[in-house]
Amino acid sequence: MRSLVTAAASIFALLHIGTANAEGVLNIFNWGNYTSPELIKKFEEKYNVKVTITDFDSNDTALAKTRQGGNDFDIVVPTSTFVKIWIDEGLLLETRPDQMENFKNVDPRWVNVDFDPGRHYTVPWQWGTTGMLVNTSVYSGDPNTSAIFLDPPAELQGKLSVLPEMGDILTLAIYYEGGTDACTSDKNILRKVRDRLVAARPKWLSLDYPSLEKYTAGDFDAGVNWGGASMRVRLENPHFVYGYPKEGYPIWMDNVAVLKTAPNVENAKLFQNFVMDPENAALISAYARYANGIAGSEKFMPEEMKNAPEIVVPAEFLDKGRFTPACPPEVNEMYTKIWTEVLK
Amino acid sequence: MANAAEIATAAARADVRNRWWLAAPALAIVLLAAIGPLVVVVLYSFMVKGDYGDVKYWQFSLDGWFSVIFERDVFDDTLKLADAHLTILWRSVKLSVITTLVTLLLGFPVAYFIATCDRRWRDFWLFMITLPFWTNLLIRTFAIQEVFRNEGVLNSALLWLGAIKRPLQIMFTDLGILLGMAYVYLPLMVLPLYASLERFDFRFAEAAADLYASNFKVLRRIIIPMVRPGIIAGSILVFIPSLGAYVTPRLLGGGRSLMLGNLIELQFGQGRNWPLGSALSITLTGGVMLALLVYVRAASKSGSGHHG
């Protein structure tokens, strides 16, 4: 038995060393269906590097898997909400993207972000907003309010689809009830939030991730949705418009970071620099349909994205969008209880 | 003589040893793959929750278990029963019981039909019953969605026939979940029922009919008691996976109401409370085991009454 364990252990050790020493490899750990194959092909050809991509389906999964160890990921793409956790837990390598050659292309708006001030760890991948998607042939009122799902007009009741994202939904409700902090622990506001959500839930049809054809086929007439996904719906059915809640709405940004345990640090840094090139950043956007945060990439973008109101936020709603941080554990616990209460 | 006996015992011992050795790989897999993870889940349920998911290792805490049943109110901090958890538990149990009953009602005639039809056709019908297993559960659920949804096959057909004026809202309702679950788990009910009915000697039914028993009486007094093992096996096979069902309620119910499986997922994901998630999982496993024990006990008791 003991010899078997030793044998197994040495096989694993060999495997690990094997990958650690491999040259010309880059392992990316990213959201599913999110990495442009064209971008990867270009990177592989330019630097003679073989890229592998592993998918994750949520920030929590990505964090749990990475922390568990036993992987050979170089690059991870966490959302703004989670970047600070990754940094604080000592999982990321300080690669100083701000000193890289292509950093000059980063839109100044995204340089001094609170989750990574001055960009010492991360590079923008894509960013977007969470807002309202409304079929104007069913409801012709103002789409730019969270009342669409929190106090639904009669026409939309029973035809609403809401994202099953606790953070996004509570944030929208907190802003709607007059809160300014997405991680508030102000019980007066939270009580209103809970009552509001409990009252609104029976008027929703589903709580699910967006599906294009359910909107276009008429199962849903409105919903809480992401900008890029909403644009795809609008391209199929021009009656749909995307609304930016005037009470406030969450902005998110996914960011390219290098893991401290990365076996291929140099290739990973090359990749960070590579995606800050406007032409390459445009490839990312063209594939996954969100804005990218690199100035000058617009002119390489597909025609239908250049002026899409779901992606280029209209000036009047620009200041209503806010990054949401990852809430502290005790606040998150309250939110989970409220969320369970709402969905029980 | 003593010598021969010794040789015999030695041979028997060697035989036992060989059996253990041969069984060892399978036992090792069962121990490692089934009991190992369960032990991890039990251990996690007794640890302090990590700030951003995971647990703080080897820091003992009963918080996870405590919050399965009790909770501190978010607003006035009073201690109360975690009625949200209980409501969700009750919803899952209710749905599982109804699913089991529906599959039994639908599955019994099917199994009866197959068991009584011409021997040449039985294999064909059994093949048809097992056919859905060739496809992944997720894909089958998506497929049934296409049947139910407002623009789906069923509604289009009914509209075309003029039977309804507006599409029936089946998707995203409890009825939708129930129909989906019944569809997914029906084969698990039919197969054990068929196995019992196939062995059933239909001369008993004939004899009862000769003694002027009505059809219903034959069914109730002769057939059902004698195929009870099949009914029990089928019910267990349907009830247990229904209780933890995750994909079907999520896709067909639209996720508006949490099921037990979804509640557990929430704790490991956005809720970042792994100890509570572990404790909920163990509660579910324990509940299923308890139900099974009670069921099997009751079944064997009533079974022994009939056979001697």
Short mmCIF file of C-alpha atoms in Angstrom, two decimals, chain A residues 186-321:
data_model
loop_
_atom_site.label_atom_id
_atom_site.label_comp_id
_atom_site.label_asym_id
_atom_site.label_seq_id
_atom_site.Cartn_x
_atom_site.Cartn_y
_atom_site.Cartn_z
CA ASP A 186 -28.35 50.16 6.94
CA LYS A 187 -31.28 48.14 8.21
CA ASN A 188 -33.87 50.76 7.32
CA ILE A 189 -32.92 50.49 3.68
CA LEU A 190 -32.51 46.72 3.78
CA ARG A 191 -35.97 46.29 5.27
CA LYS A 192 -37.44 48.29 2.39
CA VAL A 193 -35.37 46.27 -0.04
CA ARG A 194 -36.64 43.00 1.38
CA ASP A 195 -40.28 44.12 1.38
CA ARG A 196 -39.93 45.48 -2.14
CA LEU A 197 -38.45 42.23 -3.47
CA VAL A 198 -40.92 40.00 -1.64
CA ALA A 199 -43.79 42.02 -3.14
CA ALA A 200 -42.26 42.03 -6.63
CA ARG A 201 -41.30 38.37 -6.94
CA PRO A 202 -44.81 37.02 -7.66
CA LYS A 203 -44.90 39.38 -10.65
CA TRP A 204 -41.78 37.83 -12.19
CA LEU A 205 -41.98 34.86 -14.51
CA SER A 206 -38.53 33.43 -14.06
CA LEU A 207 -35.25 33.90 -12.32
CA ASP A 208 -32.73 32.69 -14.84
CA TYR A 209 -29.73 33.63 -16.93
CA PRO A 210 -30.71 35.44 -20.12
CA SER A 211 -31.70 33.41 -23.12
CA LEU A 212 -31.96 35.28 -26.37
CA GLU A 213 -34.70 33.21 -27.95
CA LYS A 214 -37.02 33.41 -24.93
CA TYR A 215 -37.05 37.18 -25.38
CA THR A 216 -37.43 37.08 -29.13
CA ALA A 217 -40.06 34.30 -29.02
CA GLY A 218 -42.25 36.25 -26.62
CA ASP A 219 -41.81 34.20 -23.44
CA PHE A 220 -40.33 37.28 -21.78
CA ASP A 221 -41.36 40.86 -22.50
CA ALA A 222 -38.89 42.46 -20.12
CA GLY A 223 -36.19 41.64 -17.66
CA VAL A 224 -33.02 42.49 -15.82
CA ASN A 225 -30.24 41.80 -18.27
CA TRP A 226 -26.67 42.61 -19.25
CA GLY A 227 -25.94 45.19 -21.95
CA GLY A 228 -24.22 42.88 -24.44
CA ALA A 229 -26.89 40.20 -24.15
CA SER A 230 -29.53 42.89 -24.60
CA MET A 231 -27.89 44.11 -27.78
CA ARG A 232 -28.08 40.61 -29.24
CA VAL A 233 -31.81 40.53 -28.46
CA ARG A 234 -32.33 43.94 -30.06
CA LEU A 235 -30.51 42.90 -33.24
CA GLU A 236 -33.07 40.07 -33.57
CA ASN A 237 -36.09 42.12 -32.56
CA PRO A 238 -35.79 45.94 -32.86
CA HIS A 239 -38.71 46.49 -30.47
CA PHE A 240 -36.46 45.81 -27.52
CA VAL A 241 -34.65 48.68 -25.81
CA TYR A 242 -32.08 48.60 -23.04
CA GLY A 243 -32.69 50.92 -20.10
CA TYR A 244 -30.17 52.33 -17.62
CA PRO A 245 -31.95 52.70 -14.25
CA LYS A 246 -31.78 56.35 -13.25
CA GLU A 247 -31.79 55.30 -9.57
CA GLY A 248 -28.38 53.71 -10.16
CA TYR A 249 -27.12 50.51 -11.75
CA PRO A 250 -24.10 48.24 -11.34
CA ILE A 251 -21.09 48.29 -13.65
CA TRP A 252 -18.84 45.27 -13.79
CA MET A 253 -15.47 44.72 -15.37
CA ASP A 254 -13.62 41.46 -15.93
CA ASN A 255 -9.86 41.76 -15.64
CA VAL A 256 -6.86 39.76 -16.81
CA ALA A 257 -4.60 38.82 -13.91
CA VAL A 258 -1.62 36.50 -13.47
CA LEU A 259 -1.64 33.90 -10.71
CA LYS A 260 1.20 33.75 -8.20
CA THR A 261 1.44 30.02 -8.92
CA ALA A 262 1.61 30.56 -12.68
CA PRO A 263 4.12 28.17 -14.31
CA ASN A 264 4.51 30.45 -17.35
CA VAL A 265 4.84 33.95 -15.95
CA GLU A 266 6.62 35.46 -18.94
CA ASN A 267 3.98 34.26 -21.41
CA ALA A 268 1.26 35.48 -19.08
CA LYS A 269 2.79 38.95 -18.98
CA LEU A 270 3.06 38.93 -22.76
CA PHE A 271 -0.65 38.15 -22.87
CA GLN A 272 -1.53 41.03 -20.52
CA ASN A 273 0.40 43.40 -22.75
CA PHE A 274 -1.12 41.80 -25.87
CA VAL A 275 -4.75 42.44 -24.87
CA MET A 276 -4.04 46.13 -24.25
CA ASP A 277 -3.40 46.57 -27.97
CA PRO A 278 -6.53 48.25 -29.43
CA GLU A 279 -6.73 45.91 -32.39
CA ASN A 280 -6.60 42.85 -30.14
CA ALA A 281 -9.02 44.30 -27.59
CA ALA A 282 -11.48 44.82 -30.44
CA LEU A 283 -11.28 41.09 -31.20
CA ILE A 284 -12.33 40.35 -27.61
CA SER A 285 -15.32 42.66 -27.93
CA ALA A 286 -16.31 41.41 -31.36
CA TYR A 287 -16.57 37.90 -29.95
CA ALA A 288 -18.24 38.41 -26.56
CA ARG A 289 -20.05 41.66 -27.39
CA TYR A 290 -19.00 43.94 -24.55
CA ALA A 291 -16.88 47.06 -24.38
CA ASN A 292 -13.24 46.53 -23.47
CA GLY A 293 -11.76 49.61 -21.83
CA ILE A 294 -8.97 50.09 -24.36
CA ALA A 295 -9.00 53.51 -26.03
CA GLY A 296 -8.82 53.42 -29.80
CA SER A 297 -10.28 49.94 -30.11
CA GLU A 298 -13.60 51.35 -31.36
CA LYS A 299 -12.41 51.74 -34.91
CA PHE A 300 -11.61 48.02 -35.13
CA MET A 301 -14.99 46.99 -33.73
CA PRO A 302 -17.81 45.50 -35.80
CA GLU A 303 -20.11 48.14 -37.29
CA GLU A 304 -23.20 47.25 -35.22
CA MET A 305 -21.29 47.67 -31.96
CA LYS A 306 -19.76 51.09 -32.59
CA ASN A 307 -22.92 53.01 -31.75
CA ALA A 308 -24.89 50.39 -29.86
CA PRO A 309 -26.68 52.13 -26.97
CA GLU A 310 -26.35 48.96 -24.90
CA ILE A 311 -22.56 49.18 -25.05
CA VAL A 312 -21.76 52.85 -25.45
CA VAL A 313 -23.50 54.28 -22.37
CA PRO A 314 -25.42 57.47 -23.25
CA ALA A 315 -23.86 60.51 -21.55
CA GLU A 316 -26.91 61.25 -19.39
CA PHE A 317 -26.71 57.87 -17.66
CA LEU A 318 -22.93 57.66 -17.39
CA ASP A 319 -22.67 58.84 -13.79
CA LYS A 320 -25.48 56.56 -12.57
CA GLY A 321 -23.35 53.46 -13.00
#
